Structure formats: C-alpha cells, structure tokens
Short mmCIF file of C-alpha atoms and ligand atoms in Angstrom, two decimals:
data_model
loop_
_atom_site.label_atom_id
_atom_site.label_comp_id
_atom_site.label_asym_id
_atom_site.label_seq_id
_atom_site.Cartn_x
_atom_site.Cartn_y
_atom_site.Cartn_z
CA UNK H 10 18.47 -29.72 -5.11
CA UNK H 11 19.60 -28.15 -1.83
CA UNK H 12 23.01 -28.74 -0.38
CA UNK H 13 22.70 -30.08 3.11
CA UNK H 14 25.06 -27.44 4.45
CA UNK H 15 23.10 -24.38 3.21
CA UNK H 16 22.50 -21.99 6.11
CA UNK H 17 19.49 -19.70 6.65
CA UNK H 18 19.89 -16.55 4.56
CA UNK H 19 22.70 -17.85 2.35
CA UNK H 20 22.92 -16.84 -1.28
CA UNK H 21 23.00 -20.31 -2.84
CA UNK H 22 23.62 -21.77 -6.27
CA UNK H 23 20.52 -23.50 -7.63
CA UNK H 24 21.30 -26.68 -9.51
CA UNK H 25 18.74 -28.42 -11.72
CA UNK H 26 18.52 -31.95 -13.04
CA UNK H 27 21.73 -33.20 -14.66
CA UNK H 28 23.77 -30.81 -12.49
CA UNK H 29 22.90 -27.81 -14.66
CA UNK H 30 23.34 -24.48 -12.84
CA UNK H 31 20.00 -22.65 -12.97
CA UNK H 32 21.14 -19.56 -11.10
CA UNK H 33 21.53 -18.02 -7.66
CA UNK H 34 18.91 -17.52 -5.00
CA UNK H 35 18.36 -16.36 -1.45
CA UNK H 36 17.72 -19.41 0.70
CA UNK H 37 15.29 -19.53 3.62
CA UNK H 38 15.21 -22.49 5.97
CA UNK H 39 11.79 -21.53 7.38
CA UNK H 40 9.56 -19.98 4.72
CA UNK H 41 7.42 -21.95 2.28
CA UNK H 42 9.36 -19.91 -0.28
CA UNK H 43 12.68 -21.68 0.20
CA UNK H 44 14.39 -20.01 -2.76
CA UNK H 45 13.99 -16.48 -4.10
CA UNK H 46 15.80 -16.30 -7.41
CA UNK H 47 18.36 -13.53 -7.79
CA UNK H 48 20.25 -14.34 -10.96
CA UNK H 49 20.07 -16.78 -13.85
CA UNK H 50 22.74 -19.21 -14.99
CA UNK H 51 26.25 -18.34 -13.94
CA UNK H 52 25.60 -14.57 -13.50
CA UNK H 53 27.33 -13.50 -10.26
CA UNK H 54 24.90 -12.63 -7.45
CA UNK H 55 27.22 -10.57 -5.26
CA UNK H 56 26.93 -6.98 -4.06
CA UNK H 57 27.46 -5.59 -7.56
CA UNK H 58 24.18 -7.15 -8.63
CA UNK H 59 22.38 -5.51 -5.67
CA UNK H 60 24.08 -2.20 -6.39
CA UNK H 61 23.10 -2.25 -10.08
CA UNK H 62 19.49 -3.19 -9.38
CA UNK H 63 19.13 -0.63 -6.59
CA UNK H 64 20.44 2.03 -8.91
CA UNK H 65 18.02 1.04 -11.68
CA UNK H 66 15.09 0.98 -9.27
CA UNK H 67 15.93 4.48 -8.00
CA UNK H 68 16.51 5.86 -11.50
CA UNK H 69 13.14 4.51 -12.64
CA UNK H 70 11.34 6.40 -9.83
CA UNK H 71 13.31 9.55 -10.56
CA UNK H 72 12.13 9.27 -14.15
CA UNK H 73 8.42 8.94 -13.25
CA UNK H 74 8.09 12.60 -12.28
CA UNK H 75 6.26 11.75 -9.07
CA UNK H 76 4.43 14.77 -7.66
CA UNK H 77 5.34 13.95 -4.06
CA UNK H 78 8.29 13.97 -1.69
CA UNK H 79 7.44 10.44 -0.56
CA UNK H 80 7.40 7.36 -2.78
CA UNK H 81 8.51 3.75 -3.01
CA UNK H 82 12.03 3.32 -4.37
CA UNK H 83 12.28 -0.47 -4.22
CA UNK H 84 9.27 -2.78 -4.52
CA UNK H 85 10.81 -6.18 -3.84
CA UNK H 86 10.35 -8.82 -6.53
CA UNK H 87 9.04 -6.23 -9.01
CA UNK H 88 12.50 -4.61 -8.95
CA UNK H 89 14.24 -8.00 -8.98
CA UNK H 90 15.26 -7.27 -5.40
CA UNK H 91 13.27 -10.00 -3.66
CA UNK H 92 11.86 -9.28 -0.20
CA UNK H 93 13.37 -5.78 -0.03
CA UNK H 94 11.26 -2.65 0.38
CA UNK H 95 12.71 0.85 0.37
CA UNK H 96 10.47 3.90 0.76
CA UNK H 97 11.63 7.49 0.59
CA UNK H 98 10.06 10.09 2.86
CA UNK H 99 11.70 13.34 1.85
CA UNK H 100 15.32 13.07 3.10
CA UNK H 101 14.75 9.86 5.05
CA UNK H 102 14.48 6.25 3.99
CA UNK H 103 12.50 3.37 5.48
CA UNK H 104 13.56 -0.18 4.61
CA UNK H 105 11.96 -3.56 5.21
CA UNK H 106 13.80 -6.89 4.97
CA UNK H 107 11.16 -9.55 4.51
CA UNK H 108 13.28 -12.67 4.04
CA UNK H 109 16.29 -14.18 5.79
CA UNK H 110 18.68 -13.46 2.93
CA UNK H 111 17.83 -9.75 2.77
CA UNK H 112 17.92 -9.49 6.55
CA UNK H 113 21.47 -10.85 6.49
CA UNK H 114 22.51 -8.39 3.75
CA UNK H 115 20.92 -5.35 5.43
CA UNK H 116 24.24 -3.76 6.56
CA UNK H 117 25.58 -3.92 2.99
CA UNK H 118 22.27 -2.70 1.52
CA UNK H 119 22.26 0.20 4.00
CA UNK H 120 25.76 1.15 2.84
CA UNK H 121 24.71 1.04 -0.82
CA UNK H 122 21.69 3.26 -0.06
CA UNK H 123 23.84 5.76 1.83
CA UNK H 124 26.26 5.96 -1.12
CA UNK H 125 23.54 6.29 -3.74
CA UNK H 126 21.09 8.62 -1.94
CA UNK H 127 22.89 10.27 1.01
CA UNK H 128 19.79 10.19 3.22
CA UNK H 129 19.73 11.95 6.61
CA UNK H 130 18.57 8.74 8.19
CA UNK H 131 17.54 5.17 7.41
CA UNK H 132 14.96 3.37 9.55
CA UNK H 133 14.36 -0.40 9.43
CA UNK H 134 10.62 -0.99 9.87
CA UNK H 135 11.18 -4.68 10.32
CA UNK H 136 7.91 -5.19 12.20
CA UNK H 137 5.63 -6.77 9.55
CA UNK H 138 4.18 -10.09 10.64
CA UNK H 139 5.49 -11.88 7.54
CA UNK H 140 8.91 -11.77 9.13
CA UNK H 141 7.67 -14.33 11.66
CA UNK H 142 7.17 -16.79 8.79
CA UNK H 143 10.88 -16.40 8.10
CA UNK H 144 11.79 -16.99 11.74
CA UNK H 145 12.90 -13.35 11.95
CA UNK H 146 12.13 -11.05 14.89
CA UNK H 147 9.90 -7.97 14.63
CA UNK H 148 12.04 -4.90 15.25
CA UNK H 149 12.21 -1.19 14.46
CA UNK H 150 15.75 0.22 14.43
CA UNK H 151 17.68 3.18 13.10
CA UNK H 152 20.33 1.88 10.68
CA UNK H 153 21.91 5.17 9.72
CA UNK H 154 21.83 8.83 10.80
CA UNK H 155 18.81 10.02 12.76
CA UNK H 156 15.03 9.75 12.40
CA UNK H 157 12.89 12.62 13.79
CA UNK H 158 9.69 11.73 15.68
CA UNK H 159 7.60 13.22 12.88
CA UNK H 160 8.49 14.51 9.45
CA UNK H 161 6.48 16.35 6.81
CA UNK H 162 6.02 15.20 3.27
CA UNK H 163 3.88 16.53 0.46
CA UNK H 164 1.80 14.63 -2.06
CA UNK H 165 0.10 16.39 -4.96
CA UNK H 166 0.51 19.66 -3.04
CA UNK H 167 -1.00 18.37 0.22
CA UNK H 168 1.22 18.22 3.32
CA UNK H 169 1.17 15.18 5.58
CA UNK H 170 2.82 14.71 8.95
CA UNK H 171 4.30 11.22 9.26
CA UNK H 172 5.53 9.14 12.17
CA UNK H 173 7.91 6.71 10.47
CA UNK H 174 8.36 4.55 13.59
CA UNK H 175 4.71 4.00 14.47
CA UNK H 176 2.66 4.76 11.34
CA UNK H 177 0.99 1.92 9.43
CA UNK H 178 3.09 0.23 6.73
CA UNK H 179 6.17 2.47 6.54
CA UNK H 180 4.25 5.57 7.62
CA UNK H 181 1.78 6.32 4.84
CA UNK H 182 -0.13 4.35 2.20
CA UNK H 183 2.10 5.45 -0.66
CA UNK H 184 0.49 2.97 -3.06
CA UNK H 185 -2.70 5.09 -3.25
CA UNK H 186 -1.06 8.33 -4.39
CA UNK H 187 -2.24 8.13 -8.01
CA UNK H 188 -5.70 6.93 -7.01
CA UNK H 189 -6.08 9.88 -4.63
CA UNK H 190 -5.26 12.23 -7.51
CA UNK H 191 -7.74 10.37 -9.74
CA UNK H 192 -10.45 10.65 -7.07
CA UNK H 193 -9.76 14.39 -6.85
CA UNK H 194 -10.71 14.72 -10.51
CA UNK H 195 -14.33 13.72 -9.76
CA UNK H 196 -14.80 15.43 -6.39
CA UNK H 197 -17.72 17.80 -5.85
CA UNK H 198 -20.36 18.58 -3.27
CA UNK H 199 -20.39 16.31 -0.21
CA UNK H 200 -17.71 13.63 0.00
CA UNK H 201 -17.48 10.67 2.38
CA UNK H 202 -14.00 9.17 2.87
CA UNK H 203 -14.31 5.77 4.57
CA UNK H 204 -11.24 4.17 6.20
CA UNK H 205 -9.43 7.48 5.95
CA UNK H 206 -6.28 6.75 8.04
CA UNK H 207 -4.47 10.11 7.99
CA UNK H 208 -6.91 11.67 5.56
CA UNK H 209 -5.14 10.68 2.34
CA UNK H 210 -8.22 10.79 0.12
CA UNK H 211 -10.14 13.34 2.23
CA UNK H 212 -7.42 15.98 1.91
CA UNK H 213 -6.75 15.18 -1.75
CA UNK H 214 -10.39 15.88 -2.69
CA UNK H 215 -11.14 18.67 -0.16
CA UNK H 216 -10.30 21.61 -2.41
CA UNK H 217 -12.82 20.49 -5.01
CA UNK H 218 -15.52 19.55 -2.51
CA UNK H 219 -17.92 21.62 -0.46
CA UNK H 220 -17.64 19.33 2.54
CA UNK H 221 -15.72 16.14 3.36
CA UNK H 222 -16.55 13.66 6.12
CA UNK H 223 -13.64 11.33 6.97
CA UNK H 224 -14.23 8.14 8.94
CA UNK H 225 -11.75 5.91 10.77
CA UNK H 226 -12.03 3.64 13.80
CA UNK H 227 -8.62 4.64 15.16
CA UNK H 228 -8.52 7.62 17.54
CA UNK H 229 -4.90 8.32 16.57
CA UNK H 230 -5.83 8.37 12.89
CA UNK H 231 -8.73 10.76 13.47
CA UNK H 232 -6.47 13.04 15.47
CA UNK H 233 -3.94 13.00 12.64
CA UNK H 234 -6.62 13.78 10.00
CA UNK H 235 -7.58 16.89 11.99
CA UNK H 236 -3.95 17.98 12.36
CA UNK H 237 -3.18 17.36 8.69
CA UNK H 238 -6.25 19.38 7.69
CA UNK H 239 -5.10 22.26 9.89
CA UNK H 240 -1.56 21.98 8.52
CA UNK H 241 -2.96 22.58 5.04
CA UNK H 242 -5.43 25.29 6.07
CA UNK H 243 -8.29 23.01 4.98
CA UNK H 244 -11.44 23.84 6.96
CA UNK H 245 -14.11 21.73 5.23
CA UNK H 246 -12.98 18.29 6.48
CA UNK H 247 -14.63 16.74 9.54
CA UNK H 248 -13.16 13.54 10.98
CA UNK H 249 -15.17 11.03 13.02
CA UNK H 250 -13.93 8.09 15.07
CA UNK H 251 -16.43 5.39 14.10
CA UNK H 252 -16.74 1.87 12.75
CA UNK H 253 -17.47 2.32 9.04
CA UNK H 254 -19.85 -0.66 8.97
CA UNK H 255 -22.04 0.89 11.70
CA UNK H 256 -21.73 4.43 10.40
CA UNK H 257 -22.80 3.58 6.83
CA UNK H 258 -25.97 2.04 8.26
CA UNK H 259 -26.53 5.05 10.50
CA UNK H 260 -26.04 7.53 7.66
CA UNK H 261 -28.52 5.62 5.54
CA UNK H 262 -31.10 5.62 8.34
CA UNK H 263 -30.77 9.37 8.77
CA UNK H 264 -31.24 9.91 5.02
CA UNK H 265 -27.85 11.46 4.31
CA UNK H 266 -26.57 11.57 0.72
CA UNK H 267 -23.13 12.13 -0.82
CA UNK H 268 -21.76 13.11 -4.23
CA UNK H 269 -18.61 11.06 -3.83
CA UNK H 270 -17.73 8.14 -1.58
CA UNK H 271 -14.31 6.55 -1.11
CA UNK H 272 -13.95 3.01 0.28
CA UNK H 273 -10.37 2.06 1.12
CA UNK H 274 -10.64 -0.65 3.77
CA UNK H 275 -7.77 -2.68 5.23
CA UNK H 276 -7.18 -6.07 3.56
CA UNK H 277 -10.23 -8.11 4.59
CA UNK H 278 -8.68 -11.33 3.20
CA UNK H 279 -5.20 -11.70 4.63
CA UNK H 280 -5.23 -15.39 3.64
CA UNK H 281 -7.31 -17.79 1.53
CA UNK H 282 -9.37 -19.00 4.49
CA UNK H 283 -10.62 -15.46 5.06
CA UNK H 284 -11.94 -14.99 1.50
CA UNK H 285 -15.65 -15.86 2.10
CA UNK H 286 -15.89 -13.41 5.01
CA UNK H 287 -13.99 -10.81 3.02
CA UNK H 288 -16.44 -11.12 0.13
CA UNK H 289 -19.32 -10.48 2.53
CA UNK H 290 -17.48 -7.45 3.96
CA UNK H 291 -16.71 -5.89 0.57
CA UNK H 292 -20.25 -6.56 -0.60
CA UNK H 293 -21.75 -4.89 2.46
CA UNK H 294 -19.76 -1.66 2.31
CA UNK H 295 -20.14 -1.30 -1.46
CA UNK H 296 -23.88 -1.92 -1.27
CA UNK H 297 -24.36 0.64 1.48
CA UNK H 298 -22.11 3.20 -0.18
CA UNK H 299 -24.04 2.90 -3.45
CA UNK H 300 -27.28 3.51 -1.56
CA UNK H 301 -25.82 6.66 0.01
CA UNK H 302 -24.58 7.96 -3.33
CA UNK H 303 -26.65 10.55 -5.21
CA UNK H 304 -27.39 9.78 -8.85
CA UNK H 305 -24.46 11.20 -10.83
CA UNK H 306 -22.10 10.66 -7.90
CA UNK H 307 -18.85 8.66 -7.99
CA UNK H 308 -17.78 5.71 -5.91
CA UNK H 309 -14.04 5.12 -5.56
CA UNK H 310 -13.82 1.57 -4.24
CA UNK H 311 -10.61 -0.26 -3.35
CA UNK H 312 -9.43 -3.66 -2.22
CA UNK H 313 -5.85 -4.36 -1.18
CA UNK H 314 -6.44 -8.10 -0.59
CA UNK H 315 -4.49 -10.01 -3.20
CA UNK H 316 -6.59 -13.07 -2.29
CA UNK H 317 -9.57 -11.23 -3.78
CA UNK H 318 -8.49 -10.84 -7.38
CA UNK H 319 -9.74 -8.26 -9.83
CA UNK H 320 -12.37 -10.51 -11.40
CA UNK H 321 -13.80 -11.43 -8.01
CA UNK H 322 -13.78 -7.82 -6.85
CA UNK H 323 -15.66 -6.74 -9.98
CA UNK H 324 -18.22 -9.50 -9.35
CA UNK H 325 -18.76 -8.24 -5.81
CA UNK H 326 -19.26 -4.70 -7.09
CA UNK H 327 -21.75 -5.97 -9.68
CA UNK H 328 -23.77 -7.79 -7.02
CA UNK H 329 -23.70 -4.77 -4.72
CA UNK H 330 -25.00 -2.57 -7.56
CA UNK H 331 -27.81 -5.06 -8.32
CA UNK H 332 -28.87 -5.22 -4.67
CA UNK H 333 -28.71 -1.44 -4.31
CA UNK H 334 -30.84 -1.04 -7.47
CA UNK H 335 -28.16 1.37 -8.63
CA UNK H 336 -27.17 1.26 -12.30
CA UNK H 337 -23.47 2.12 -12.44
CA UNK H 338 -20.89 2.69 -15.13
CA UNK H 339 -17.22 1.97 -14.69
CA UNK H 340 -15.07 5.03 -15.33
CA UNK H 341 -11.65 3.75 -14.33
CA UNK H 342 -10.04 0.46 -13.38
CA UNK H 343 -6.90 1.34 -11.50
CA UNK H 344 -4.23 -0.35 -9.39
CA UNK H 345 -1.35 0.52 -7.07
CA UNK H 346 0.80 3.49 -8.10
CA UNK H 347 3.55 3.02 -10.72
CA UNK H 348 6.30 3.10 -8.12
CA UNK H 349 4.76 -0.20 -6.84
CA UNK H 350 4.75 -2.07 -10.16
CA UNK H 351 3.22 -5.49 -10.75
CA UNK H 352 5.60 -8.27 -11.77
CA UNK H 353 3.88 -10.06 -14.62
CA UNK H 354 3.55 -13.76 -13.81
CA UNK H 355 3.45 -13.13 -10.06
CA UNK H 356 -0.23 -12.43 -9.30
CA UNK H 357 0.52 -11.69 -5.64
CA UNK H 358 2.21 -8.46 -6.74
CA UNK H 359 -1.12 -7.15 -8.14
CA UNK H 360 -2.74 -6.57 -4.77
CA UNK H 361 -4.43 -3.17 -4.95
CA UNK H 362 -7.54 -2.74 -7.03
CA UNK H 363 -9.23 0.66 -7.30
CA UNK H 364 -12.40 0.99 -9.34
CA UNK H 365 -14.12 4.31 -10.01
CA UNK H 366 -17.84 4.04 -10.71
CA UNK H 367 -20.61 6.50 -11.50
CA UNK H 368 -24.10 5.96 -10.25
CA UNK H 369 -26.48 6.78 -13.06
CA UNK H 370 -29.84 6.86 -11.27
N1 SAH G 11 -7.39 5.58 2.83
C1 SAH G 11 -6.17 5.65 3.59
C2 SAH G 11 -5.62 4.28 3.97
C3 SAH G 11 -6.60 3.39 4.68
S1 SAH G 11 -5.87 2.12 5.63
C4 SAH G 11 -5.14 6.47 2.85
O1 SAH G 11 -5.39 6.90 1.71
O2 SAH G 11 -4.08 6.73 3.41
C5 SAH G 11 -7.25 1.44 6.44
C6 SAH G 11 -7.76 2.27 7.62
O3 SAH G 11 -9.00 1.66 8.02
C7 SAH G 11 -6.89 2.28 8.86
O4 SAH G 11 -6.60 3.60 9.21
C8 SAH G 11 -7.75 1.61 9.97
O5 SAH G 11 -7.63 2.28 11.21
C9 SAH G 11 -9.14 1.79 9.42
N2 SAH G 11 -10.15 0.79 9.81
C10 SAH G 11 -10.03 -0.54 9.87
N3 SAH G 11 -11.22 -1.13 10.15
C11 SAH G 11 -12.13 -0.11 10.28
C12 SAH G 11 -13.52 -0.04 10.54
N4 SAH G 11 -14.24 -1.16 10.72
N5 SAH G 11 -14.12 1.16 10.59
C13 SAH G 11 -13.39 2.29 10.41
N6 SAH G 11 -12.07 2.29 10.11
C14 SAH G 11 -11.44 1.11 10.06
#
C-alpha cells in the first residue's frame, strides 16, 4: 500500500496486509519498479545502513585479491545497495545512480565514499538510458575532486588507458576481467578478437599468441587498441575497423584460419522484443567463428544480454556447432567477474555468459 503523499525518491515504509510493516524501500513514481527494498521489518534504513553496506561491499572486493587496479566496488542489488554502481579506477571512482532514491541520496553517498576510500576524484556517469525510465536526466558530472581526461589502469599486468567521461559503461568492461584471464590460458598461434573495444581480450592473450587480429566497428576503439598495444610494448596485435558480421564472412571466403576466436558482442537483446533477432545474430557469429577455427582451437563466446539466458545461449551454440559441422567440447562455463556477483533469485543480475569451447575436428 502506498501513501498518497509519497514523493519521488523517498525512502518509504512498506506496509502489508493487516498494517504489518514489511520494511523500507526506495520509492519511484515513474519506474515499473515502484519499490526497491532496502531493509526488512522495522530495521532503520537511514545513512548508517548505507554506510555499513558500502563498507561491506568494499571489504569484500579488497578480500578477493583482484589482480587489477580497476574493479567494481558496488554492484547494486547484489550488494543490497539497489540501483547504485561504484567502480574504482585506480585512485578515482565512477558512480551511477540508476533510480530516483539513489539519485536523491547521491550527495550523502559521495560523502560516505570520500570518508571510506579518500579518492582523488569521483565522477557521476549518470548517462545510462535506464535513467530515462526513472524520469531522471542523463548527465556526467564531477562530484568530488578532479577527474583527468585519461587515466591508466592495469589488469592482469596489462596497462589500459581509460577515458572515464566518454568510455563505454564507466570506462572499461570490468565484468570480463576474469574471462580475459581464462582466455589467456588457451591462447596460441593466431587469435581473432571480435568486438574488441579497447583490446581487452586481444592484449590479455597477446603474450601467448603469435599474432592477434582485433576487430571493432568504432574508429575510436580501434585507435585505442593501437595505443594500448604500444603502451604495453605489444607488437603482434593488429586492429581493424570493420563490421564483425561482414569481416567473418570475408575471412571465411579468403580461407583464413585461427587457433582462438573471441566473440564478445554488445547486448543484441536489450529487451524481450529483440530476442528473436538476437538469437539469429548470436547464431550467425558463432557459426562463422566455428568455421574459421582450426581443429583443436578454442572459441571464447560471450553474451551480455540477460534476455538470452544461459540455457538459450547454450542451445544457440549447439545449433551453430551442428550447422558448422564442428564437434565441440565445453571446457568452461563462466559468468561476469566475482566483483559483479549474481543475486540469487534475481535472474536479471546473471547477465554475462562466457562459454569456452574446443573444436575437436
Ligand atoms: N571485448 C571488449 C568489450 C566489447 S564491447 C572488452 O573486453 O573490453 C562491444 C564492442 O563491440 C564495442 O566496442 C562496439 O564498438 C563493438 N561493436 C558493436 N557492433 C559491432 C559490429 N557489428 N562489428 C564490430 N564491432 C561492433
């Protein structure tokens, strides 16, 4: 039951049948998710609750022994901090407030982060489109200290240059860190990294490969792959500005073969209506990649569409393997990195699937 005088972004008391207090929640007057539960029963849902949960979220990441200077510190619902994202990039933080209630609390949350972590700067990357569903504007603003135009972070010993204001997501795809390391374990010979962005996978596998070809349709991304390769003194990575769908066909026509292929496309199914087209897209790239793969080679194939669940993704892979006449074994079934945990019971939080396959013949 909602009180008629609740205002957008209020922390409200949720009352069940027979006037029983169920807990506290953040209220949104626009989203289909009207209430995001914060606390159960009569537990207070003030700033102390946010402070305690922020501290626990940070301590958990500190405990993981992450081999990188960039990682996610707060992953929203999965840290019981609904609609709040906090990513660390070395000495800087990037936050996202994805619901009215968190947006309203952002000054207090900023203060708590400053006290706990003493960052040199905090940037609000409040430009994701989901904010529009909350009736919130899309903005990018410095909340504390200063944010340089580019900063450098390292992941598994590889340096990356990041533009926190303009990069995708909060700058990098931090959720793939552990999958990049896993891919590195199988790298050899010629590697093809499709949808490379800033060369995350390409640079992670380069030291174990003879040659890496990185593909991305964005000129800025390709430029950044080249600069990141140079930054690391890596000379065996070539980056090409192409459409992966066209290029896979072209590579097949010219008879090229690879020992490892990575497929990490953007979410093809951003909503349920897009699922049929997404299935066709995933099927196509997986089929073509399997054809380009030498027997004995590995395919690292990902989907970050939560509307395509694991079972469906595995079905698509199976069909692609049948059509490619490529018998494959599954070596690893992976997901987003542990600093982006899945909240059991909330399937939307299991969005990133990463399957590592070996082509037998
Ligand atoms: N693998 C990357 C993240 C990939 S994000 C990492 O580890 O960091 C998806 C990338 O796909 C974006 O950089 C986007 O520019 C690119 N992209 C989207 N559609 C594409 C297409 N049809 N062909 C090539 N690249 C595409």
